[in-house]
Short mmCIF file of C-alpha atoms in Angstrom, two decimals:
data_model
loop_
_atom_site.label_atom_id
_atom_site.label_comp_id
_atom_site.label_asym_id
_atom_site.label_seq_id
_atom_site.Cartn_x
_atom_site.Cartn_y
_atom_site.Cartn_z
CA MET A 1 17.63 -46.09 -42.93
CA LYS A 2 14.72 -43.61 -42.76
CA ASN A 3 11.02 -44.55 -43.37
CA PRO A 4 9.12 -43.25 -46.33
CA GLU A 5 7.09 -40.16 -46.15
CA PRO A 6 3.64 -40.79 -44.52
CA GLY A 7 1.24 -41.22 -46.65
CA TYR A 8 3.29 -41.88 -49.81
CA ILE A 9 1.21 -42.87 -52.75
CA ILE A 10 2.44 -45.59 -55.20
CA THR A 11 0.79 -47.17 -58.03
CA SER A 12 0.39 -51.10 -56.60
CA THR A 13 2.94 -53.38 -58.26
CA ASP A 14 -0.19 -55.41 -59.62
CA ASP A 15 -1.44 -52.36 -61.42
CA PRO A 16 -0.57 -52.09 -65.33
CA PRO A 17 2.36 -49.66 -66.14
CA VAL A 18 0.88 -46.33 -65.79
CA LEU A 19 2.31 -44.71 -68.73
CA SER A 20 4.84 -45.42 -71.14
CA GLY A 21 8.92 -44.11 -70.49
CA GLU A 22 9.82 -44.81 -73.88
CA GLY A 23 13.37 -45.89 -72.37
CA PHE A 24 14.26 -42.29 -71.04
CA SER A 25 16.80 -42.39 -68.70
CA ILE A 26 15.74 -40.87 -65.15
CA LEU A 27 18.33 -40.52 -62.29
CA LEU A 28 16.73 -39.98 -58.98
CA VAL A 29 18.82 -38.48 -56.26
CA GLU A 30 16.95 -39.53 -52.73
CA ASP A 31 18.58 -40.33 -49.59
CA ASN A 32 15.76 -42.16 -48.26
CA GLY A 33 16.56 -45.83 -49.39
CA ASP A 34 13.00 -46.81 -49.19
CA LEU A 35 11.39 -44.15 -50.95
CA ARG A 36 14.41 -44.25 -53.24
CA ALA A 37 13.58 -47.93 -54.17
CA LEU A 38 9.56 -47.13 -54.23
CA LEU A 39 10.20 -44.50 -57.02
CA LEU A 40 12.39 -46.53 -58.90
CA GLN A 41 10.10 -49.42 -59.02
CA MET A 42 7.39 -46.88 -60.25
CA LEU A 43 9.49 -45.45 -62.90
CA ARG A 44 10.74 -48.74 -64.09
CA ARG A 45 7.34 -50.15 -64.62
CA SER A 46 6.25 -46.99 -66.41
CA GLY A 47 8.99 -47.94 -69.05
CA PHE A 48 11.89 -45.37 -67.91
CA ARG A 49 15.29 -46.53 -67.44
CA ALA A 50 15.74 -45.52 -63.77
CA ASN A 51 19.00 -45.52 -61.79
CA GLY A 52 18.82 -44.04 -57.91
CA ALA A 53 21.52 -41.73 -56.44
CA ARG A 54 21.88 -41.19 -52.27
CA ASN A 55 23.73 -37.82 -52.72
CA ALA A 56 25.89 -35.73 -54.73
CA VAL A 57 28.82 -37.92 -54.83
CA GLU A 58 26.94 -40.74 -56.12
CA MET A 59 25.06 -38.59 -58.54
CA ARG A 60 28.21 -37.39 -60.30
CA ASP A 61 29.74 -40.54 -60.72
CA ILE A 62 26.61 -42.14 -62.55
CA MET A 63 26.47 -38.69 -64.71
CA GLU A 64 30.11 -38.85 -65.46
CA GLY A 65 29.79 -42.64 -66.78
CA SER A 66 26.36 -42.51 -68.51
CA HIS A 67 23.80 -40.33 -70.24
CA VAL A 68 20.67 -38.96 -68.20
CA ASP A 69 17.65 -37.60 -69.86
CA LEU A 70 16.42 -36.02 -66.48
CA LEU A 71 17.28 -35.83 -63.17
CA LEU A 72 14.70 -36.39 -60.20
CA LEU A 73 16.18 -34.53 -57.20
CA ASP A 74 15.46 -34.14 -53.97
CA VAL A 75 15.78 -30.91 -52.16
CA MET A 76 16.59 -32.25 -48.48
CA LEU A 77 19.47 -34.07 -48.90
CA PRO A 78 22.51 -34.62 -46.51
CA GLY A 79 25.77 -32.52 -47.15
CA ILE A 80 25.06 -30.53 -50.49
CA SER A 81 21.35 -29.61 -50.62
CA GLY A 82 19.24 -30.46 -53.84
CA PHE A 83 19.23 -26.34 -54.72
CA GLU A 84 23.17 -26.54 -54.36
CA ILE A 85 23.12 -29.41 -56.72
CA CYS A 86 20.57 -27.65 -59.21
CA ARG A 87 22.51 -24.59 -59.25
CA GLU A 88 25.82 -26.77 -60.10
CA ILE A 89 24.35 -28.89 -62.77
CA ARG A 90 22.90 -25.74 -64.34
CA ALA A 91 26.19 -24.22 -64.67
CA ARG A 92 27.58 -26.85 -67.05
CA SER A 93 24.34 -28.59 -68.32
CA ALA A 94 21.06 -27.97 -69.61
CA VAL A 95 19.77 -31.59 -68.43
CA PRO A 96 15.99 -31.38 -67.27
CA ILE A 97 15.82 -31.21 -63.40
CA ILE A 98 12.66 -31.77 -61.20
CA LEU A 99 12.88 -31.12 -57.59
CA LEU A 100 10.94 -33.57 -55.33
CA THR A 101 10.58 -32.16 -51.73
CA ALA A 102 8.39 -32.26 -48.46
CA LEU A 103 8.63 -28.55 -48.36
CA GLY A 104 5.40 -26.81 -49.90
CA GLU A 105 6.18 -23.18 -49.42
CA ALA A 106 5.88 -21.12 -52.68
CA HIS A 107 9.48 -19.51 -51.40
CA ASP A 108 10.97 -22.88 -51.92
CA ARG A 109 9.44 -23.43 -54.94
CA VAL A 110 10.39 -20.15 -55.99
CA ILE A 111 14.21 -20.64 -55.58
CA GLY A 112 13.97 -23.94 -57.23
CA LEU A 113 12.71 -22.59 -60.19
CA GLU A 114 15.11 -19.69 -60.06
CA LEU A 115 17.83 -21.96 -60.04
CA GLY A 116 17.01 -23.43 -63.40
CA ALA A 117 14.74 -26.64 -62.59
CA ASP A 118 12.20 -27.28 -64.85
CA ASP A 119 9.43 -28.07 -62.56
CA TYR A 120 8.92 -28.88 -58.69
CA ILE A 121 6.75 -31.36 -57.35
CA VAL A 122 5.72 -31.63 -53.20
CA LYS A 123 5.95 -35.07 -51.70
CA PRO A 124 4.26 -36.93 -51.19
CA PRO A 125 3.08 -37.34 -55.06
CA ASP A 126 0.88 -38.99 -56.89
CA SER A 127 2.39 -41.78 -58.89
CA ARG A 128 0.28 -40.82 -62.11
CA GLU A 129 1.12 -36.98 -61.36
CA LEU A 130 4.76 -37.61 -61.29
CA VAL A 131 4.83 -39.61 -64.49
CA ALA A 132 2.65 -37.12 -66.31
CA ARG A 133 5.06 -34.14 -64.95
CA ILE A 134 8.31 -35.90 -66.34
CA ARG A 135 6.71 -36.83 -69.32
CA ALA A 136 5.71 -33.10 -69.99
CA VAL A 137 9.11 -31.63 -69.34
CA LEU A 138 10.57 -34.51 -71.55
CA ARG A 139 8.51 -33.24 -74.23
CA ARG A 140 9.52 -29.81 -74.04
CA ARG A 141 12.95 -30.89 -74.28
CA GLN A 142 12.43 -32.52 -77.21
CA ARG A 143 10.97 -29.26 -78.76
CA MET A 144 14.53 -27.52 -78.14
CA SER A 145 16.64 -27.29 -80.98
CA PRO A 146 19.89 -29.72 -81.37
CA GLU A 147 22.05 -26.87 -80.02
CA GLU A 148 19.77 -26.57 -77.03
CA GLN A 149 20.23 -30.25 -75.70
CA ASP A 150 22.36 -32.83 -75.51
CA ALA A 151 22.55 -35.62 -77.63
CA ARG A 152 20.59 -38.76 -77.13
CA ARG A 153 22.23 -41.85 -76.86
CA ASP A 154 20.84 -45.24 -76.55
CA ARG A 155 23.46 -47.64 -77.39
CA ALA A 156 26.74 -48.80 -75.29
CA GLU A 157 29.23 -50.09 -77.06
CA PHE A 158 32.13 -52.44 -75.07
CA ARG A 159 34.53 -54.38 -76.64
CA GLY A 160 32.48 -55.10 -79.93
CA TRP A 161 29.52 -55.98 -77.89
CA LEU A 162 26.30 -53.50 -78.42
CA LEU A 163 23.64 -52.81 -75.76
CA ASP A 164 20.87 -50.97 -77.30
CA THR A 165 19.00 -49.52 -74.06
CA ARG A 166 15.83 -48.77 -75.96
CA GLN A 167 15.03 -51.98 -77.40
CA ARG A 168 16.54 -54.16 -74.33
CA GLU A 169 19.00 -56.06 -76.68
CA LEU A 170 22.24 -57.38 -76.74
CA THR A 171 24.16 -57.99 -79.88
CA ALA A 172 27.98 -59.82 -80.31
CA PRO A 173 30.36 -58.85 -81.80
CA ASP A 174 29.72 -60.92 -84.69
CA GLY A 175 26.13 -59.55 -85.06
CA SER A 176 24.26 -62.27 -83.34
CA ARG A 177 21.45 -61.15 -81.11
CA ILE A 178 21.82 -62.97 -77.29
CA GLU A 179 18.92 -63.07 -75.46
CA LEU A 180 19.05 -62.04 -71.75
CA THR A 181 16.76 -62.49 -69.02
CA SER A 182 15.56 -59.23 -67.16
CA GLY A 183 17.91 -59.88 -64.27
CA GLU A 184 20.86 -60.64 -66.71
CA TYR A 185 19.88 -57.17 -68.70
CA ASP A 186 19.91 -55.26 -65.53
CA LEU A 187 23.01 -56.35 -64.13
CA LEU A 188 24.80 -55.57 -67.48
CA LEU A 189 23.21 -51.94 -67.65
CA ALA A 190 24.07 -51.20 -64.25
CA PHE A 191 27.78 -52.11 -65.35
CA VAL A 192 28.07 -50.28 -68.49
CA GLU A 193 26.36 -47.03 -66.91
CA ARG A 194 29.29 -47.45 -64.47
CA PRO A 195 32.37 -48.79 -66.27
CA GLN A 196 35.42 -49.54 -64.77
CA ARG A 197 34.22 -48.96 -61.44
CA ILE A 198 34.14 -51.75 -58.74
CA LEU A 199 30.55 -52.38 -57.55
CA SER A 200 30.10 -54.50 -54.85
CA ARG A 201 27.35 -57.12 -54.25
CA GLU A 202 25.29 -54.67 -51.91
CA GLN A 203 25.64 -51.80 -54.29
CA LEU A 204 24.23 -54.16 -57.34
CA LEU A 205 21.20 -55.38 -55.35
CA ASP A 206 20.46 -51.52 -54.42
CA ILE A 207 21.05 -50.59 -58.26
CA ALA A 208 18.47 -53.48 -59.23
CA ARG A 209 16.04 -53.31 -56.23
CA GLY A 210 12.37 -54.33 -57.05
CA ARG A 211 14.14 -56.30 -60.39
CA ALA A 212 14.93 -59.83 -60.78
CA LEU A 213 17.91 -60.55 -58.56
CA GLY A 214 15.86 -61.93 -55.91
CA GLY A 215 17.23 -59.73 -53.09
CA LEU A 216 20.07 -61.96 -51.95
CA GLU A 217 23.76 -61.62 -52.68
CA ARG A 218 24.56 -64.96 -53.80
CA SER A 219 22.03 -64.43 -56.70
CA VAL A 220 24.00 -61.73 -57.90
CA ASP A 221 26.64 -64.31 -58.18
CA ALA A 222 24.41 -66.49 -60.00
CA GLN A 223 23.08 -63.96 -62.16
CA ILE A 224 26.93 -62.91 -63.26
CA SER A 225 28.31 -66.12 -63.85
CA ARG A 226 25.32 -66.65 -66.34
CA LEU A 227 26.08 -63.23 -67.96
CA ARG A 228 29.65 -64.06 -68.20
CA SER A 229 28.55 -67.13 -70.02
CA LYS A 230 26.60 -65.29 -72.34
CA LEU A 231 29.42 -62.72 -73.00
CA GLY A 232 31.40 -65.87 -74.57
CA GLY A 233 34.88 -67.02 -73.55
CA ARG A 234 36.29 -63.73 -72.60
CA GLY A 235 33.44 -62.98 -70.20
CA GLU A 236 35.25 -63.35 -67.10
CA GLU A 237 37.76 -60.52 -68.72
CA ILE A 238 34.94 -58.49 -69.50
CA ILE A 239 33.27 -58.57 -65.94
CA LYS A 240 36.22 -59.19 -63.49
CA THR A 241 35.84 -60.15 -59.85
CA LEU A 242 37.83 -58.05 -57.46
CA ARG A 243 38.33 -60.66 -54.56
CA GLY A 244 36.46 -58.89 -51.29
CA ALA A 245 35.35 -55.96 -53.33
CA GLY A 246 32.95 -56.78 -56.04
CA TYR A 247 32.94 -56.87 -59.60
CA MET A 248 33.85 -54.24 -62.25
CA LEU A 249 33.17 -54.22 -66.22
CA ALA A 250 36.98 -54.00 -67.06
CA ALA A 251 36.13 -52.74 -70.86
CA PRO A 252 35.57 -48.71 -71.60
CA VAL A 253 31.98 -47.71 -73.05
CA SER A 254 31.39 -45.79 -75.71
CA TRP A 255 27.84 -44.39 -75.90
CA ARG A 256 26.17 -43.59 -79.45
#
């Protein structure tokens, strides 16, 4: 695992949230595990729904299974570079893209913007500046006409259950509100954003890093057991155990 870039500036975990992300979904594509964890923690504390991917393959899987409001994309990725990913995304989607790179040359900034990126920020970014840039791009996005932007989806429905990702609320098929802990919500969100995909305990820990899972694989098992109980008598059918592989949300998910 690579170390974070020297001098990386991030708001202390003891500080109050920097700005409200208003529940927007941010996908961070960054191969540096430590830096990815720091950025995801900062984004989540700022009110964003933030998920991480290590490369283009993981990015595509997440984008196929869930709605993304903005892509925060590292340029220097192994295999397919951020520039190539930007070109690929722009050929089929208008999702906002902010390029994140250690390169500061004007030539690289021009390339990124010409490929369709909405903004470009050089690492190491100040956390407040990064959040402000994200909010500015999202504001410009909201001023577009409906024909110019993808529909915003905030509620995931599966087998009659409804997860409101803006309000962080789960509603049962009978209409009753189910109270979730932070860890249970984070796990359920990980599943509904990746339906019918096997997720190992290690992957679930990585997705929820910096949140309320305790950092141990056995804590994932305990959280899933409690989450199944809250999903009622068919909880084990909804979240299945794949022996030796991990867990899977067995139900299809529709977003609206």
